[in-house]
Amino acid sequence: MLEIKNLHASVDGKEILRGIDLRIGDGEMHALMGPNGSGKSTLSAVLTGNPMYEVTEGSITFNGKDLLSMKPEDRAHEGLFLSFQYPVEIPGVSMTNFMRAALNGKRRYHGEKDLTAAEFIRLMKEKRTLLQLDNKLANRSVNEGFSGGEKKRNEIFQMAMLEPKLSILDETDSGLDVDAMKIVADGVNSLKRADTSCIIITHYQRLLEYLQPEIVHILYKGRIVCTGGMELSRRIEAEGFDWVRNAD
Amino acid sequence: MSNELIRQTVEKQYEYGFTTDVHTDIIGKGLNEDVVRLISQKKGEPEWLLDFRLKAFRHWLTMTPPTWGHLKLPEINYQDISYYADPTVKKPQRTELDPEVEKTFEKLGIPLEERLALGGVAVDAIMDSVSVKTTFKEKLQEKGILFCSFGEAVKDHPDLVREYLGTVVPYKDNFYAALNSAVFSDGSFVYIPKGVRCPMELSSYFRINARNIGQFERTLIIADDDSYVSYLEGCTAPMRDENQLHAAIVEIIVKENAEVKYSTVQNWYPGDAEGRGGVFNLVTKRGDLRGNGSRLSWTQVETGSAITWKYPSCVLRGDNSVAEFYSVALTNNYQQADTGTKMIHIGRNTRSTIISKGISAGYSQNSYRGLVRATASADGARNYSSCDSLLLGSNCGAHTFPSIDVKNPTAVFEHEATTSKISEEQLFYCNQRGIPTEQAVGLIVNGYAKDVLNKLPMEFAVEAQKLLSVSLEGAVG
């Protein structure tokens, strides 16, 4: 699915990622943890092609294709999805228009016809029900006036609509109450298939208990310093990151 | 902005920039009393109308162009323009319309054959100085509705024209209004009788075709007591390197409990990416809400013209009258727009609303200018104004010049204004969902303008949305 080799990236001339190596296979779920400023969000930004970040060295292959040479929208069409840590508000643009532009864009990229209005509305309804979003969603402006929890559920709703191959959940659990977290986790689990993969960036154990990732990485100062199973995340929950810092 | 985007922009320019090769009778360049007489004579006008023109012309000679607009308007040589061009003069025998003219309007998406017409829209098609065809005239006449070219109205309904012409926009009103009053050629005339609800949308489509001509159309709409009409106006012009002058007047009279909706999608040729050519759109539009309980709304989507100087206004004379102004003005490249409205509250308990959305890109300058006034008699007058500006890029300008003048202590006027930019975060969010930047800008701008676009009739709203996106191609990269 994804292979990152010796990835270095900087923002405003400051190097944040300092040699990341990471392989994610089909159907795998990986958790990415690490103290603030370790480069977790930078990695998700670089993967999705955010122009604020500059890749200075290394390569990323996504399903056999050179990801770094692709435009952000083509990366999305190829099946890469980011659930934003801070979803952006777009006043006046309805979720319907927004999702239709996104979904039909992807369909055209793959040589498929646009969905008809009826097909699209049916799909929206099916997916929003999964995330327990009400029928007002269709006409609401993208993220405008959404509560923190609604914004995060709306991210996973979009993920459900676009059916990505690789999803990155960047602190999707932060700011969620217990009930909302369960909705989000159930949503993510129900979208899981043998050929889809997931990177979960989080500080907390709770979401990981719901999602049960096979592999946990710890990122520190722009490098993956430790890889293991859920025992790593449990240790962080119990002890914090001091032992990672001390080992450095 | 990437080279690819620049290339796309240059290639996908103005869609309506073609010219029509049709025999056109154009009078010589220049302006004097003889030219005014010649126009009047060509149109076979009665003496009183020639008098009106001559008075206006003599007054115009004493005036100077207004300079208060936030515009760099080059000096116009009024002797270097032709004031009358007639493309219908040499039509083939026994056909109603020159096929070339008919094809032109077909290409513009305005079929002049009634059986092909857009559902529920009657059209008055005006090319250069002459109305070439008005559709559904007979059908409307069954209800007593008069919809014809201004020239025909002068011949067939002289009393109505004489009673109302110049009563909303007097020829002394301003420099361009005086010029128009002297040399106006054709335009549309609408009369809706008492108690009649016009069953179709009425529309005028203005097309400038000939070179070096000025278009001076004049539209007069009268809505008698308890009547209703929705009126649409569209305009395009060929791409030419030299500027073209368009100085129009629209007068609307709204009587007791009558309602008029006037919608414009203005897409005159805006000039090229370097600012060469384009139409100077210098227009006076005003509605007089004479009757108690009368209503008038102006909705405009302005994307074209090199220079726009235009303030569709309302005089709220009747008690309880209601006026609205909804505007989206988009400027790109080197376009300049100074546009807004005047709301003059005279009657009691009159209400007005102003929603203005300016969008500036490229090196353009976009100004909102508005006046809200309550005279001493305007007890309980209310106004709400909201003026938003959206900037795309850092080389363009957005300006707001609101003025409020209140002579009545019971009047309540509110004004809100915002300026915003499309953020990198918004664009990247769209990109990440698979929406390319160009399309994202179109979506965001349409979202920003939604409150105004929603006021347009359906067919127009769809056109306007496309127009906003196309006009911005390449504006952000």
XYZ file of C-alpha atoms in Angstrom:
725
model
C 0.000 0.000 0.000
C 2.477 2.614 1.212
C 6.234 2.696 1.404
C 8.093 5.684 2.830
C 11.877 5.730 2.520
C 14.235 8.118 4.289
C 11.724 10.966 4.202
C 12.993 14.415 5.156
C 10.687 17.427 5.124
C 10.792 20.976 6.382
C 8.521 23.940 6.864
C 9.827 27.512 6.602
C 13.343 26.100 6.287
C 13.099 24.184 9.536
C 13.545 20.431 9.219
C 10.727 18.535 10.931
C 10.935 15.032 9.444
C 14.438 13.671 9.632
C 14.479 10.307 7.912
C 11.187 8.424 8.173
C 10.987 4.832 7.011
C 7.568 3.216 7.091
C 5.803 0.373 5.283
C 2.080 -0.177 5.468
C 0.558 -3.260 3.892
C -2.966 -3.790 2.554
C -5.555 -4.126 5.299
C -3.199 -2.927 8.026
C -4.006 -0.423 10.706
C -1.065 1.497 12.190
C -1.075 3.861 15.122
C 1.331 6.782 15.189
C 2.082 8.312 18.561
C 4.589 10.768 19.853
C 4.959 13.925 21.909
C 3.792 17.288 20.560
C 6.055 18.596 17.836
C 7.487 15.202 16.954
C 6.258 15.487 13.336
C 3.013 13.463 13.266
C 0.909 16.132 11.580
C 3.794 17.073 9.306
C 3.917 13.491 8.066
C 0.197 13.543 7.251
C 0.578 16.922 5.519
C 3.505 15.686 3.424
C 1.661 12.497 2.487
C -1.340 14.484 1.253
C 0.741 17.098 -0.561
C 0.170 20.226 1.522
C 2.161 22.936 -0.327
C 3.301 24.506 2.967
C 5.749 21.640 3.466
C 8.847 20.951 1.442
C 10.204 17.449 0.946
C 13.979 17.671 0.903
C 14.905 14.007 0.620
C 13.417 10.540 0.337
C 10.595 8.858 -1.534
C 7.004 7.742 -1.028
C 5.429 4.999 -3.098
C 1.652 4.570 -2.947
C 0.315 1.409 -4.570
C 3.335 1.364 -6.870
C 3.061 5.037 -7.856
C 5.406 7.897 -6.969
C 3.227 9.874 -4.565
C 5.478 12.931 -4.326
C 5.102 13.744 -8.031
C 1.315 13.859 -7.782
C -0.895 16.887 -7.160
C -2.881 16.805 -3.904
C -6.191 16.223 -5.722
C -4.712 13.287 -7.661
C -3.418 11.750 -4.442
C -6.999 11.964 -3.199
C -8.291 10.372 -6.400
C -5.725 7.575 -5.969
C -7.314 6.812 -2.620
C -5.526 8.860 0.020
C -7.705 10.522 2.640
C -6.884 12.770 5.575
C -9.270 13.323 8.435
C -8.076 16.807 9.405
C -7.114 17.634 12.950
C -8.767 21.022 12.428
C -11.466 20.682 9.742
C -11.794 23.876 7.710
C -14.996 25.895 7.403
C -16.162 26.886 3.917
C -19.075 29.323 4.286
C -21.894 29.099 1.751
C -20.708 25.834 0.187
C -23.204 23.108 1.050
C -21.989 19.655 2.034
C -23.966 18.350 -0.935
C -22.162 20.526 -3.473
C -18.828 19.923 -1.821
C -19.150 16.147 -1.723
C -20.576 15.991 -5.213
C -17.568 17.891 -6.581
C -15.227 15.586 -4.649
C -16.907 12.310 -5.520
C -17.595 13.035 -9.172
C -14.045 14.354 -9.542
C -12.764 11.012 -8.328
C -15.157 9.073 -10.552
C -14.072 11.019 -13.626
C -10.419 10.439 -12.740
C -11.128 6.723 -12.867
C -13.117 7.004 -16.091
C -16.484 6.518 -14.437
C -19.651 8.499 -15.054
C -20.959 11.049 -12.543
C -23.503 9.741 -10.097
C -27.036 10.837 -10.873
C -28.642 13.212 -8.384
C -30.812 10.381 -7.035
C -27.853 8.008 -6.615
C -25.872 10.712 -4.902
C -28.616 11.615 -2.457
C -29.122 7.934 -1.608
C -25.398 7.534 -0.931
C -25.258 10.666 1.233
C -28.162 9.382 3.284
C -26.668 5.946 3.762
C -23.296 7.327 4.890
C -24.569 10.070 7.163
C -26.762 7.550 8.955
C -23.621 5.536 9.643
C -22.132 8.577 11.416
C -25.460 9.505 13.025
C -25.532 12.894 11.311
C -29.034 14.230 10.728
C -30.673 15.118 7.432
C -29.846 18.805 7.794
C -26.241 17.929 6.947
C -26.871 18.031 3.192
C -27.723 21.723 3.176
C -25.323 22.908 5.844
C -22.196 24.725 4.763
C -18.987 22.715 5.045
C -18.094 22.626 8.763
C -19.665 26.041 9.369
C -21.415 26.177 12.716
C -20.561 22.533 13.426
C -19.665 21.602 17.000
C -16.223 20.086 17.561
C -17.693 16.607 17.667
C -19.809 17.185 14.554
C -16.760 18.325 12.634
C -14.921 15.107 13.440
C -17.928 12.958 12.584
C -18.227 14.940 9.355
C -14.631 14.020 8.506
C -15.381 10.316 8.880
C -18.607 10.832 6.911
C -16.509 12.185 4.034
C -14.187 9.214 4.389
C -17.203 6.913 4.112
C -18.375 8.761 0.986
C -15.018 8.631 -0.765
C -14.034 5.076 0.256
C -10.295 5.721 0.339
C -7.629 3.035 0.227
C -5.474 4.673 2.880
C -6.983 6.919 5.525
C -5.022 9.073 7.913
C -6.921 10.027 11.051
C -5.071 13.005 12.518
C -6.194 13.290 16.149
C -9.752 12.543 15.124
C -10.443 11.583 18.748
C -9.377 14.872 20.292
C -12.313 16.886 21.578
C -14.735 13.974 21.287
C -16.876 12.814 24.174
C -17.197 9.100 24.885
C -20.353 8.658 22.808
C -19.028 10.558 19.799
C -15.775 8.601 19.952
C -17.716 5.360 19.799
C -19.653 6.607 16.740
C -16.411 7.580 15.019
C -14.711 4.294 15.918
C -17.676 2.214 14.785
C -17.696 4.203 11.549
C -14.006 3.573 10.921
C -14.316 -0.116 11.787
C -17.279 -0.583 9.492
C -15.291 0.899 6.590
C -12.407 -1.481 7.143
C -11.797 -3.933 4.350
C -9.059 -6.356 3.406
C -7.670 -3.880 0.897
C -7.914 -0.660 2.909
C -5.374 0.622 5.384
C -5.328 3.229 8.081
C -2.898 5.452 9.988
C -4.238 6.654 13.316
C -2.488 9.606 14.883
C -3.503 9.966 18.508
C -2.384 10.754 22.028
C -4.893 8.489 23.692
C -5.413 4.825 24.265
C -9.203 4.884 24.160
C -9.608 5.174 20.390
C -6.945 2.512 19.887
C -8.839 0.129 22.151
C -11.821 0.509 19.836
C -9.826 0.186 16.630
C -7.199 -2.373 17.713
C -4.320 -1.416 15.384
C -1.824 -4.196 14.704
C 1.194 -1.936 14.769
C 2.128 1.078 16.907
C 4.943 3.490 16.009
C 6.453 6.150 18.191
C 7.658 9.245 16.432
C 10.191 11.445 18.162
C 12.107 14.392 16.739
C 11.151 13.497 13.186
C 12.104 9.834 13.293
C 10.306 6.620 14.139
C 12.173 5.522 17.252
C 10.123 2.562 18.312
C 7.695 0.113 16.659
C 5.643 -2.562 18.358
C 2.122 -3.612 19.214
C -0.554 -2.248 21.505
C 1.747 -2.749 24.499
C 3.580 0.403 23.357
C 0.484 2.577 23.427
C -0.492 1.155 26.808
C 2.905 2.034 28.176
C 2.555 5.603 26.884
C -0.889 5.848 28.455
C 0.605 4.736 31.770
C 4.001 6.435 31.750
C 3.908 9.234 29.177
C 6.781 9.867 26.763
C 9.599 10.406 29.268
C 11.085 6.970 28.667
C 11.196 7.740 24.930
C 12.961 11.040 25.596
C 15.387 9.411 28.019
C 16.264 6.719 25.530
C 17.130 9.354 22.917
C 0.105 30.677 -10.204
C 1.460 27.881 -12.363
C 2.154 28.316 -16.086
C -0.428 25.678 -16.819
C -3.103 27.746 -15.121
C -2.067 30.877 -16.969
C -2.280 29.003 -20.246
C -5.731 27.680 -19.452
C -6.918 31.141 -18.548
C -5.648 32.673 -21.746
C -7.221 29.925 -23.794
C -10.537 29.872 -22.057
C -11.363 33.486 -22.344
C -14.533 35.303 -23.098
C -17.066 32.962 -24.685
C -19.151 35.579 -26.441
C -16.369 37.471 -28.198
C -17.350 36.635 -31.776
C -18.574 39.202 -34.281
C -21.422 38.909 -36.767
C -20.935 39.845 -40.388
C -24.173 41.583 -41.138
C -24.843 44.623 -43.258
C -25.161 47.452 -40.788
C -26.252 50.995 -41.441
C -23.928 53.119 -39.346
C -24.099 56.881 -39.268
C -20.857 58.859 -39.344
C -18.886 59.441 -36.186
C -19.433 62.568 -34.184
C -22.062 64.253 -32.070
C -23.941 67.514 -32.650
C -27.558 68.667 -32.937
C -27.795 67.364 -36.477
C -26.858 63.891 -35.304
C -29.539 64.055 -32.632
C -32.068 65.137 -35.275
C -30.888 62.362 -37.608
C -31.397 59.664 -34.983
C -34.850 60.999 -34.223
C -35.674 61.136 -37.925
C -34.401 57.582 -38.572
C -36.700 56.390 -35.848
C -39.627 58.433 -37.181
C -40.199 60.133 -33.875
C -42.804 62.754 -32.998
C -41.805 66.338 -32.367
C -42.100 66.185 -28.581
C -39.511 63.435 -28.395
C -37.093 65.338 -30.596
C -37.569 68.299 -28.257
C -36.761 66.081 -25.283
C -33.580 64.909 -27.013
C -32.493 68.400 -27.973
C -33.066 69.765 -24.471
C -31.026 66.913 -23.098
C -28.267 67.469 -25.638
C -28.029 71.177 -24.915
C -27.891 70.470 -21.235
C -25.252 67.761 -21.719
C -23.001 70.305 -23.430
C -22.898 72.262 -20.166
C -21.941 69.242 -18.053
C -18.692 67.497 -17.197
C -18.226 63.795 -16.489
C -18.397 62.794 -12.825
C -15.011 62.147 -11.255
C -15.982 60.893 -7.815
C -15.953 57.210 -8.778
C -12.972 55.141 -7.651
C -12.125 54.586 -11.312
C -9.417 55.442 -13.770
C -11.664 56.236 -16.691
C -9.725 57.384 -19.741
C -11.038 60.533 -21.367
C -13.679 59.545 -23.913
C -13.674 61.374 -27.223
C -17.381 61.708 -27.887
C -16.711 62.868 -31.444
C -14.975 59.573 -32.232
C -18.023 57.405 -31.668
C -20.898 56.543 -33.946
C -24.251 57.010 -32.284
C -26.473 54.833 -34.419
C -25.955 51.412 -36.002
C -28.820 49.445 -37.510
C -28.130 45.791 -38.424
C -31.682 45.193 -39.716
C -31.678 47.686 -42.552
C -30.909 45.243 -45.361
C -32.726 42.117 -44.370
C -33.619 39.697 -47.170
C -37.083 40.160 -48.610
C -40.030 38.477 -46.945
C -38.078 37.210 -43.960
C -38.815 38.740 -40.634
C -35.211 38.679 -39.531
C -31.789 38.542 -41.138
C -30.661 34.912 -40.646
C -27.227 36.173 -39.573
C -28.785 38.176 -36.761
C -30.942 35.234 -35.780
C -27.860 32.971 -35.753
C -26.027 35.458 -33.551
C -28.663 35.262 -30.859
C -28.865 31.490 -31.206
C -25.112 31.327 -30.584
C -25.648 33.438 -27.482
C -28.218 30.932 -26.273
C -31.186 33.229 -26.954
C -33.374 31.577 -29.590
C -35.676 34.144 -31.180
C -38.116 31.577 -32.466
C -40.879 31.235 -29.938
C -41.152 27.476 -30.282
C -37.473 27.141 -29.263
C -37.662 29.684 -26.473
C -36.595 29.060 -22.913
C -39.586 27.971 -20.911
C -41.599 30.940 -19.771
C -39.304 33.735 -20.942
C -40.233 36.418 -23.474
C -37.261 38.198 -25.056
C -36.628 41.607 -26.566
C -33.370 41.209 -28.502
C -31.375 44.358 -29.146
C -28.344 44.497 -31.403
C -26.391 47.725 -31.525
C -29.010 50.491 -31.732
C -32.042 48.495 -32.791
C -34.455 45.977 -31.321
C -34.371 43.098 -33.798
C -37.173 40.998 -32.375
C -39.544 40.740 -29.450
C -41.018 37.330 -28.748
C -44.404 36.413 -27.272
C -45.680 39.947 -27.852
C -49.128 38.832 -28.989
C -49.538 36.285 -26.250
C -48.752 38.909 -23.611
C -51.056 41.432 -25.224
C -53.982 39.103 -24.530
C -53.541 40.027 -20.884
C -53.107 43.680 -21.723
C -49.361 43.518 -21.107
C -47.311 45.704 -23.403
C -43.834 44.343 -24.119
C -42.075 45.798 -27.119
C -39.064 47.786 -28.192
C -38.881 51.354 -27.012
C -39.139 52.554 -30.618
C -42.397 50.691 -31.154
C -43.770 52.010 -27.887
C -43.172 55.563 -29.066
C -45.245 54.782 -32.177
C -47.960 52.598 -30.667
C -48.308 53.915 -27.110
C -47.046 57.498 -27.275
C -49.204 58.712 -24.390
C -47.722 56.206 -21.960
C -44.158 56.958 -23.031
C -44.732 60.680 -22.861
C -46.310 60.444 -19.418
C -43.432 58.523 -17.850
C -40.253 59.152 -19.857
C -37.688 61.024 -17.818
C -39.839 61.130 -14.698
C -37.575 58.768 -12.764
C -34.242 59.710 -14.301
C -34.532 63.308 -15.557
C -32.192 64.220 -18.378
C -30.389 66.588 -16.028
C -29.658 63.764 -13.600
C -26.038 63.214 -14.536
C -23.611 63.504 -17.445
C -24.248 60.029 -18.876
C -28.003 60.270 -18.338
C -28.066 63.526 -20.294
C -26.022 61.923 -23.076
C -28.361 58.938 -23.187
C -31.437 61.183 -23.234
C -30.043 62.971 -26.276
C -28.983 59.983 -28.362
C -30.743 56.907 -26.966
C -31.556 54.396 -29.626
C -33.572 51.376 -28.622
C -34.427 49.488 -25.498
C -37.409 47.731 -24.037
C -40.776 49.014 -22.966
C -43.002 47.211 -20.495
C -46.453 48.099 -19.201
C -48.266 45.768 -16.823
C -51.897 46.813 -16.361
C -53.732 47.030 -13.050
C -54.128 43.752 -11.229
C -52.208 41.686 -13.794
C -49.557 39.219 -12.802
C -47.237 38.808 -15.765
C -47.333 35.059 -16.575
C -43.790 34.869 -17.972
C -40.387 36.311 -17.245
C -39.692 39.248 -19.526
C -36.169 39.817 -20.685
C -33.987 42.066 -22.771
C -30.799 40.845 -24.325
C -28.348 43.531 -25.348
C -25.650 42.830 -27.879
C -23.059 45.258 -29.179
C -21.747 44.081 -32.541
C -20.564 46.956 -34.755
C -17.175 48.601 -34.248
C -16.796 52.072 -32.739
C -20.408 52.491 -31.843
C -21.886 53.500 -28.549
C -24.931 51.670 -27.299
C -27.410 53.927 -25.546
C -30.421 51.910 -24.713
C -33.341 53.071 -22.716
C -35.724 50.849 -20.836
C -39.000 51.933 -19.307
C -41.027 49.642 -17.084
C -44.375 50.629 -15.644
C -46.132 48.352 -13.181
C -49.641 49.625 -12.538
C -51.537 49.043 -9.269
C -51.481 45.480 -7.891
C -49.434 44.102 -10.784
C -46.335 41.917 -10.821
C -43.489 41.395 -13.246
C -40.077 39.762 -13.162
C -37.652 41.214 -15.659
C -34.251 39.904 -16.737
C -31.461 41.612 -18.569
C -28.402 40.059 -20.190
C -25.594 41.572 -22.202
C -22.508 40.571 -24.217
C -20.173 42.140 -26.759
C -17.411 40.993 -29.158
C -13.761 41.087 -28.155
C -12.210 44.219 -29.591
C -8.999 46.017 -28.767
C -10.646 49.415 -28.574
C -13.097 50.272 -25.833
C -16.804 50.457 -26.440
C -19.197 52.790 -24.717
C -22.461 51.664 -23.231
C -24.487 54.327 -21.432
C -27.972 53.133 -20.630
C -30.934 54.329 -18.621
C -33.482 52.109 -16.963
C -36.547 53.735 -15.413
C -39.038 51.750 -13.384
C -42.339 53.024 -12.026
C -44.010 50.889 -9.391
C -47.544 51.813 -8.396
C -49.725 50.858 -5.470
C -49.070 47.346 -4.151
C -47.306 46.434 -7.375
C -44.080 44.433 -7.428
C -41.166 44.485 -9.864
C -38.130 42.222 -9.782
C -35.307 43.323 -12.031
C -32.378 40.942 -12.512
C -29.237 41.608 -14.494
C -26.429 39.317 -15.533
C -23.923 41.742 -16.998
C -21.247 40.056 -19.068
C -19.977 42.735 -21.411
C -16.523 42.032 -22.815
C -14.170 42.832 -19.897
C -11.021 43.468 -21.928
C -8.072 41.105 -22.222
C -5.681 39.977 -19.490
C -3.515 43.072 -20.062
C -6.467 45.423 -19.779
C -6.818 46.178 -23.498
C -10.319 46.777 -24.803
C -13.568 46.090 -23.035
C -16.822 47.915 -22.567
C -17.252 51.082 -20.504
C -20.534 50.421 -18.776
C -21.852 53.752 -17.479
C -25.401 53.206 -16.488
C -28.181 54.973 -14.595
C -30.874 52.676 -13.254
C -33.566 53.839 -10.901
C -36.927 52.742 -9.665
C -39.630 55.001 -8.297
C -41.802 53.214 -5.750
C -44.653 55.647 -6.151
C -47.477 53.620 -4.732
C -48.164 52.655 -1.159
C -47.082 49.093 -0.484
C -45.061 48.887 -3.706
C -42.025 46.614 -3.953
C -38.922 46.670 -6.121
C -35.849 44.487 -6.052
C -32.684 44.874 -8.082
C -30.511 41.793 -8.374
C -27.320 42.114 -10.337
C -24.437 39.817 -11.171
C -21.717 41.939 -12.702
C -18.800 40.045 -14.189
C -18.096 41.891 -17.419
C -17.024 45.368 -18.630
C -13.635 47.021 -18.377
C -15.243 49.764 -16.303
C -18.562 49.635 -14.498
C -20.209 52.768 -13.111
C -23.653 51.732 -12.010
C -25.937 52.322 -9.020
C -29.387 50.795 -9.425
C -31.396 52.867 -6.968
C -34.798 53.081 -5.354
C -36.904 56.048 -4.331
C -39.254 54.771 -1.640
C -42.001 57.328 -2.010
C -45.082 55.289 -1.164
C -45.825 54.442 2.458
C -44.849 50.886 3.431
C -42.900 50.417 0.215
C -40.107 47.824 0.220
C -36.897 47.968 -1.816
C -34.060 45.497 -2.144
C -30.647 45.524 -3.778
C -28.683 42.314 -4.171
C -25.369 42.523 -5.953
C -22.426 40.348 -6.846
C -19.674 42.263 -8.598
C -16.661 40.316 -9.744
C -13.583 41.961 -11.196
C -10.504 40.207 -12.580
C -7.359 41.264 -14.478
C -7.533 45.076 -14.916
C -11.293 45.502 -14.582
C -12.642 48.371 -12.481
C -16.061 48.452 -10.896
C -17.646 51.228 -8.874
C -21.120 50.001 -8.146
C -23.750 50.077 -5.442
C -27.106 51.622 -4.809
C -29.081 54.500 -3.384
C -32.071 53.971 -1.147
C -34.018 57.189 -0.679
C -36.683 56.780 2.003
C -39.476 59.345 1.711
C -42.654 57.440 2.627
C -43.525 56.215 6.107
C -42.548 52.756 7.319
C -40.488 52.106 4.223
C -37.973 49.290 4.325
C -34.856 48.619 2.286
C -32.220 45.895 2.224
C -28.792 46.023 0.619
C -26.682 42.904 0.203
C -23.486 43.525 -1.735
C -20.789 40.951 -2.431
C -17.635 42.180 -4.126
C -15.037 39.749 -5.460
C -11.705 41.096 -6.661
C -8.924 39.198 -8.411
C -5.898 39.988 -10.557
C -5.079 43.709 -10.625
C -8.690 44.790 -10.478
C -10.338 47.462 -8.347
C -13.782 46.814 -6.933
C -15.737 49.442 -5.002
C -19.093 49.431 -3.301
C -20.680 52.871 -3.126
C -23.981 53.352 -1.407
C -26.249 56.037 -0.051
C -29.078 55.396 2.364
C -31.170 58.464 3.088
C -34.225 59.130 5.222
C -35.935 62.434 4.494
C -37.830 64.260 7.247
C -41.090 62.574 6.216
C -39.739 59.020 6.428
C -41.154 58.015 9.812
C -40.144 54.497 10.801
C -37.814 53.962 7.836
C -35.619 50.873 8.114
C -32.507 49.860 6.239
C -30.195 46.929 6.593
C -26.964 47.004 4.598
C -24.352 44.311 4.409
C -21.292 44.802 2.223
C -18.764 42.014 1.948
C -15.552 41.938 -0.022
C -13.598 38.879 -1.006
C -10.032 39.321 -2.194
C -8.264 36.756 -4.346
C -4.599 37.591 -4.406
C -2.738 40.612 -3.155
C -2.621 42.918 -6.202
C -6.314 43.758 -6.306
C -8.301 46.285 -4.308
C -11.660 46.258 -2.543
C -13.189 49.498 -1.297
C -16.401 50.442 0.437
C -17.913 53.929 0.366
C -21.153 53.832 2.321
C -22.964 57.009 3.271
C -25.930 57.434 5.502
C -28.034 60.569 5.690
C -30.835 60.572 8.240
C -33.231 63.497 8.645
C -35.849 61.616 10.632
C -35.157 60.521 14.224
C -37.355 57.419 13.986
C -35.375 55.918 11.118
C -33.158 52.925 11.934
C -30.300 52.116 9.579
C -27.859 49.274 10.131
C -24.639 48.689 8.237
C -22.287 45.719 8.353
C -19.145 45.165 6.330
C -16.547 42.406 6.108
C -13.453 41.746 4.059
C -12.117 38.246 3.640
C -9.693 36.200 1.629
C -9.865 32.631 0.427
C -7.417 30.913 2.738
C -4.717 28.429 1.808
C -6.318 26.101 4.339
C -9.668 26.186 2.527
C -8.021 25.466 -0.801
C -5.941 22.613 0.570
C -8.961 21.117 2.300
C -10.731 21.049 -1.084
C -7.612 19.687 -2.820
C -7.335 16.890 -0.294
C -10.902 15.873 -1.079
C -9.986 15.705 -4.764
C -11.220 19.149 -5.843
C -8.582 21.017 -7.891
C -7.802 24.623 -6.976
C -9.632 26.221 -9.930
C -12.806 24.349 -9.153
C -12.383 25.000 -5.443
C -12.196 28.753 -6.037
C -15.366 28.536 -8.130
C -17.133 26.628 -5.356
C -15.994 29.002 -2.629
C -16.883 32.131 -4.613
C -20.289 30.736 -5.486
C -20.793 29.893 -1.828
C -19.833 33.414 -0.892
C -22.292 34.864 -3.413
C -25.060 32.382 -2.627
C -27.339 34.823 -0.801
C -27.510 36.939 -3.932
C -27.579 34.125 -6.517
C -30.560 32.631 -4.683
C -32.538 35.761 -5.563
C -32.162 35.187 -9.301
C -34.742 33.250 -11.329
C -33.672 29.619 -11.765
C -32.302 29.644 -15.342
C -30.375 32.811 -14.609
C -28.926 31.485 -11.369
C -27.397 28.501 -13.144
C -25.898 30.783 -15.811
C -24.580 33.173 -13.186
C -22.887 30.380 -11.230
C -21.067 29.177 -14.328
C -20.144 32.735 -15.197
C -18.593 33.378 -11.781
C -16.421 30.281 -12.076
C -15.362 30.972 -15.666
C -14.576 34.624 -14.960
C -12.176 33.566 -12.239
C -10.266 30.895 -14.122
C -6.634 31.369 -13.271
C -7.289 34.001 -10.634
C -5.768 31.881 -7.877
C -3.004 29.361 -8.238
